[in-house]
Short mmCIF file of C-alpha atoms and ligand atoms in Angstrom, two decimals:
data_model
loop_
_atom_site.label_atom_id
_atom_site.label_comp_id
_atom_site.label_asym_id
_atom_site.label_seq_id
_atom_site.Cartn_x
_atom_site.Cartn_y
_atom_site.Cartn_z
CA MET A 19 130.02 -5.95 1.86
CA GLU A 20 127.36 -8.42 0.84
CA LEU A 21 124.98 -10.87 2.50
CA VAL A 22 124.50 -14.16 0.71
CA PHE A 23 121.65 -16.46 1.72
CA LEU A 24 122.41 -20.19 1.46
CA GLY A 25 119.36 -21.22 3.39
CA THR A 26 116.12 -19.46 4.28
CA GLY A 27 114.08 -22.46 5.52
CA GLY A 28 113.40 -23.19 9.17
CA GLY A 29 112.08 -26.27 10.93
CA ARG A 30 112.41 -29.96 10.36
CA ILE A 31 110.18 -30.23 7.27
CA ASN A 32 112.36 -27.75 5.39
CA LEU A 33 115.46 -29.41 6.72
CA LEU A 34 114.50 -32.84 5.46
CA GLN A 35 112.64 -31.92 2.30
CA GLN A 36 114.70 -28.86 1.28
CA ASN A 37 111.62 -26.94 0.17
CA ARG A 38 113.83 -24.06 1.21
CA TRP A 39 117.60 -24.49 1.65
CA THR A 40 119.17 -24.73 5.09
CA GLY A 41 122.80 -23.70 4.64
CA GLY A 42 122.75 -20.45 6.68
CA PHE A 43 124.18 -17.27 5.21
CA ARG A 44 127.47 -15.55 4.49
CA ILE A 45 128.66 -12.06 5.31
CA ASN A 46 131.28 -11.23 2.71
CA GLY A 47 133.45 -8.18 3.22
CA SER A 48 137.04 -7.56 4.01
CA MET A 49 136.66 -10.89 5.82
CA ASN A 50 134.30 -13.69 4.80
CA ILE A 51 132.11 -15.23 7.48
CA HIS A 52 129.75 -18.21 7.22
CA VAL A 53 126.92 -18.11 9.76
CA ASP A 54 124.99 -21.20 10.91
CA PRO A 55 126.10 -23.79 8.36
CA GLY A 56 123.22 -26.22 8.40
CA PRO A 57 122.64 -29.07 5.93
CA GLY A 58 123.70 -27.99 2.46
CA ALA A 59 126.08 -25.22 3.53
CA LEU A 60 128.90 -26.66 1.44
CA ILE A 61 126.79 -27.77 -1.55
CA ARG A 62 124.76 -24.51 -1.75
CA SER A 63 127.97 -22.48 -1.48
CA LEU A 64 129.50 -24.30 -4.41
CA GLN A 65 126.20 -24.24 -6.31
CA ILE A 66 126.04 -20.41 -6.32
CA GLY A 67 129.77 -19.69 -6.64
CA GLN A 68 130.62 -18.95 -3.01
CA LYS A 69 134.10 -20.23 -2.26
CA PRO A 70 134.28 -22.10 1.07
CA MET A 71 138.07 -21.97 0.81
CA ASN A 72 138.06 -18.21 1.23
CA LEU A 73 136.24 -18.25 4.56
CA ASP A 74 137.98 -16.42 7.42
CA ALA A 75 135.43 -17.28 10.14
CA ILE A 76 132.54 -19.64 10.87
CA ILE A 77 129.86 -18.75 13.41
CA VAL A 78 127.64 -21.45 14.95
CA THR A 79 125.00 -19.83 17.14
CA HIS A 80 123.74 -23.10 18.65
CA MET A 81 123.92 -26.84 18.52
CA HIS A 82 120.82 -27.65 16.46
CA LEU A 83 121.48 -29.54 13.25
CA ASP A 84 119.92 -26.96 11.00
CA HIS A 85 122.57 -24.50 12.25
CA CYS A 86 125.66 -26.60 12.54
CA SER A 87 125.65 -29.87 10.57
CA ASP A 88 128.25 -28.66 8.00
CA ALA A 89 130.49 -26.79 10.43
CA ASN A 90 133.33 -29.33 10.42
CA VAL A 91 133.12 -29.65 6.64
CA LEU A 92 133.57 -25.92 6.32
CA ILE A 93 136.56 -26.01 8.65
CA GLU A 94 138.19 -28.43 6.19
CA ALA A 95 137.69 -25.79 3.52
CA MET A 96 138.74 -22.83 5.74
CA SER A 97 141.90 -24.65 6.69
CA HIS A 98 142.66 -25.41 3.01
CA TYR A 99 142.15 -29.16 3.04
CA THR A 100 143.23 -29.20 6.77
CA LEU A 101 146.77 -28.42 5.63
CA LYS A 102 146.92 -24.98 7.17
CA LYS A 103 145.89 -23.96 10.71
CA ARG A 104 143.72 -20.95 9.90
CA GLY A 105 140.52 -19.08 10.56
CA ILE A 106 138.19 -18.25 13.40
CA ILE A 107 135.41 -20.28 15.06
CA ILE A 108 132.79 -18.47 17.10
CA GLY A 109 130.43 -20.97 18.65
CA SER A 110 127.90 -21.37 21.41
CA LYS A 111 129.48 -22.82 24.56
CA ASN A 112 127.63 -26.14 24.13
CA SER A 113 128.77 -26.43 20.48
CA ILE A 114 132.44 -26.02 21.41
CA GLN A 115 132.76 -27.31 24.96
CA GLY A 116 129.89 -29.77 25.02
CA ASP A 117 126.52 -29.85 26.77
CA SER A 118 125.72 -31.69 30.00
CA GLU A 119 125.55 -34.98 28.08
CA GLY A 120 128.87 -34.41 26.35
CA ASN A 121 127.43 -33.68 22.91
CA LYS A 122 129.24 -31.04 20.90
CA VAL A 123 129.45 -29.83 17.29
CA PHE A 124 133.16 -29.66 16.60
CA THR A 125 135.57 -32.56 16.67
CA SER A 126 138.93 -31.95 18.38
CA PHE A 127 140.66 -32.75 15.10
CA HIS A 128 138.78 -29.93 13.35
CA LEU A 129 139.29 -27.44 16.18
CA SER A 130 143.04 -28.18 15.97
CA LYS A 131 142.92 -26.79 12.40
CA VAL A 132 141.51 -23.44 13.51
CA GLN A 133 143.65 -20.50 14.65
CA ASP A 134 141.22 -18.74 16.94
CA ILE A 135 138.36 -20.37 18.89
CA TYR A 136 135.87 -18.32 20.88
CA SER A 137 133.03 -19.66 23.05
CA ALA A 138 130.44 -16.91 22.92
CA ASN A 139 129.42 -15.12 26.15
CA TRP A 140 126.29 -13.02 26.16
CA GLY A 141 127.02 -9.27 26.42
CA GLU A 142 130.67 -9.65 25.37
CA LYS A 143 132.34 -7.73 22.53
CA LYS A 144 135.24 -9.27 20.67
CA HIS A 145 137.48 -7.99 17.91
CA PHE A 146 138.97 -10.30 15.26
CA SER A 147 141.40 -9.52 12.50
CA ASN A 148 143.70 -11.18 9.98
CA GLU A 149 145.85 -10.02 7.10
CA LYS A 150 142.69 -9.31 5.01
CA GLY A 151 140.61 -7.27 7.43
CA GLU A 152 138.81 -7.05 10.77
CA PHE A 153 135.38 -7.22 12.40
CA GLU A 154 133.88 -6.74 15.80
CA ILE A 155 131.15 -8.96 17.21
CA GLU A 156 128.87 -8.24 20.13
CA ILE A 157 127.15 -11.37 21.49
CA THR A 158 123.45 -11.08 22.28
CA LYS A 159 121.31 -13.29 24.43
CA CYS A 160 118.76 -15.79 23.13
CA LYS A 161 116.15 -17.85 24.87
CA HIS A 162 116.06 -21.19 23.05
CA GLU A 163 116.09 -24.92 23.73
CA GLU A 164 119.90 -24.95 23.33
CA GLU A 165 120.51 -22.83 26.42
CA THR A 166 123.87 -21.32 25.28
CA CYS A 167 122.37 -20.10 21.95
CA PHE A 168 123.38 -16.54 20.98
CA GLY A 169 122.65 -13.85 18.39
CA PHE A 170 125.00 -11.01 17.45
CA LYS A 171 125.70 -7.55 16.17
CA LEU A 172 128.66 -7.63 13.78
CA LYS A 173 130.51 -4.54 12.59
CA MET A 174 132.63 -4.83 9.46
CA ASP A 175 133.48 -2.35 6.67
CA ASN A 176 131.38 0.39 8.32
CA GLN A 177 128.19 -1.68 8.40
CA THR A 178 126.48 -3.24 11.40
CA ILE A 179 124.58 -6.43 10.77
CA GLY A 180 122.32 -7.87 13.49
CA TYR A 181 121.18 -11.48 13.62
CA THR A 182 118.66 -12.76 16.11
CA SER A 183 119.35 -16.49 15.60
CA ASP A 184 116.63 -18.69 17.16
CA THR A 185 115.01 -17.17 20.19
CA GLU A 186 111.67 -16.58 21.76
CA SER A 187 110.75 -13.17 23.00
CA PHE A 188 111.82 -12.15 26.53
CA PRO A 189 112.26 -8.86 28.35
CA GLY A 190 115.38 -7.10 27.04
CA LEU A 191 115.63 -9.09 23.78
CA TYR A 192 114.75 -6.28 21.43
CA GLU A 193 116.97 -3.54 22.94
CA GLN A 194 120.07 -5.66 22.29
CA TYR A 195 119.71 -4.92 18.54
CA LEU A 196 119.73 -1.13 18.73
CA GLY A 197 122.23 0.39 16.32
CA CYS A 198 121.99 -2.21 13.53
CA GLU A 199 121.71 -1.05 9.97
CA TYR A 200 120.56 -4.43 8.71
CA LEU A 201 118.72 -6.86 10.97
CA ILE A 202 118.34 -10.51 10.01
CA ILE A 203 115.41 -12.01 11.88
CA ASN A 204 114.75 -15.72 12.19
CA THR A 205 111.00 -15.49 11.76
CA MET A 206 109.86 -19.07 12.03
CA LYS A 207 106.14 -18.52 12.39
CA PRO A 208 103.42 -16.08 11.36
CA ASN A 209 101.76 -16.25 14.78
CA LYS A 210 102.07 -17.80 18.14
CA ASP A 211 101.42 -21.48 18.75
CA LYS A 212 102.55 -24.10 21.20
CA TYR A 213 105.94 -24.38 19.57
CA VAL A 214 108.05 -22.08 21.74
CA GLY A 215 111.63 -20.95 21.20
CA HIS A 216 111.08 -18.92 18.03
CA LEU A 217 109.96 -15.46 16.94
CA THR A 218 106.67 -14.71 15.16
CA SER A 219 105.78 -11.97 12.67
CA ASN A 220 104.09 -9.94 15.43
CA GLU A 221 107.21 -10.09 17.56
CA ALA A 222 109.29 -9.03 14.53
CA VAL A 223 107.10 -5.92 14.37
CA ASP A 224 107.78 -5.11 18.04
CA LEU A 225 111.50 -5.71 17.54
CA LEU A 226 111.64 -3.37 14.55
CA LYS A 227 109.60 -0.62 16.23
CA ILE A 228 112.27 -0.48 18.96
CA THR A 229 115.43 -1.04 16.97
CA LYS A 230 114.59 0.92 13.75
CA PRO A 231 117.24 -0.59 11.40
CA LYS A 232 117.48 0.58 7.77
CA MET A 233 116.20 -2.75 6.62
CA ALA A 234 114.94 -6.04 8.06
CA ILE A 235 115.47 -9.38 6.37
CA LEU A 236 113.31 -12.36 7.30
CA THR A 237 114.82 -15.81 7.17
CA HIS A 238 114.66 -19.28 8.80
CA MET A 239 111.00 -19.44 7.78
CA GLY A 240 108.93 -22.48 8.74
CA MET A 241 106.31 -24.17 6.62
CA LYS A 242 103.40 -22.15 8.02
CA MET A 243 105.27 -18.94 7.23
CA LEU A 244 105.95 -20.17 3.71
CA ARG A 245 102.34 -21.20 3.18
CA GLU A 246 101.12 -17.79 4.39
CA GLY A 247 103.51 -16.28 1.80
CA PRO A 248 106.75 -14.62 2.93
CA GLU A 249 106.15 -11.56 0.73
CA LYS A 250 102.72 -11.05 2.33
CA GLU A 251 104.15 -11.45 5.81
CA ALA A 252 107.03 -9.09 5.08
CA ALA A 253 104.62 -6.44 3.69
CA LYS A 254 102.48 -6.76 6.81
CA ILE A 255 105.52 -6.39 9.08
CA GLU A 256 106.73 -3.39 7.02
CA LYS A 257 103.35 -1.69 7.23
CA GLN A 258 103.00 -2.20 10.98
CA SER A 259 106.60 -1.32 11.90
CA GLY A 260 107.38 1.37 9.33
CA ILE A 261 110.70 -0.43 8.60
CA ARG A 262 111.57 -1.73 5.15
CA THR A 263 111.27 -5.53 5.37
CA ILE A 264 112.14 -8.15 2.81
CA PRO A 265 111.91 -11.95 2.96
CA ALA A 266 115.24 -13.66 2.12
CA LYS A 267 115.29 -15.99 -0.91
CA ASP A 268 117.60 -18.97 -1.40
CA GLY A 269 120.65 -17.76 -3.28
CA MET A 270 119.84 -14.05 -2.71
CA VAL A 271 122.81 -11.68 -2.65
CA LEU A 272 122.08 -8.45 -0.83
CA LYS A 273 124.62 -5.61 -1.09
CA PRO A 274 123.91 -3.14 1.73
CA ASP A 275 126.33 -0.60 0.14
CA LEU A 276 124.21 -0.67 -3.02
CA GLU A 277 120.87 -1.04 -1.31
CA GLU A 278 118.89 0.75 -3.99
CA GLN A 279 119.48 -2.20 -6.33
CA PHE A 280 117.02 -4.21 -4.26
ZN1 ZN B 329 117.32 -23.98 16.98
#
């Protein structure tokens, strides 16, 4: 299995200036999964040799542009030029069914090209498989402006990957990620400010102290985080939590099975 980072930037400045990419990440294993395909998901995939045509699933954790803008484009690839009904969509309820104002991510045309569509429910576990392999996903709760936003724990090829997506801290958040070997944390900010809905470095420390994964990976970093220096922030988090912590880089390929390479 490998994790491939196609975007490590968070916030509108990164999104519009591409100081850091915003294409989400891929979990490649017996099945290939693209998570949170924001702007550049297609282009960055092609740029670093990730084949959008071999995707088996696309996960959209919430309906904010930096997590979903390229979702329909990737469906065109997953369904092999829309010629074949194939693949899995796992999306927040709002992204699939629409929010109170009728906005949604996926067009009905694109959803008609997908084999299996799942609107994520917090606390639910789902199993997916195809001719290539299988994975299990457990949906975790987030507290974010898009109120149906979710994170997950995903088991595939004997590894468990956790992903917080965008969330602020709330009672019970951290315990949801017990049992992850690798935990991907959207760490937007080094410290608290008025911009709610996101985790800070200090909260990442608390999360890691409770969940104790083998390794934490910081991503979705905002401009303040980037100015502070992601390496410095990761070292601080590692020191305070006792958990190995690395900042993701655009284009980084992490192979948990061969962890010592990193
Ligand atoms: Zn968001």
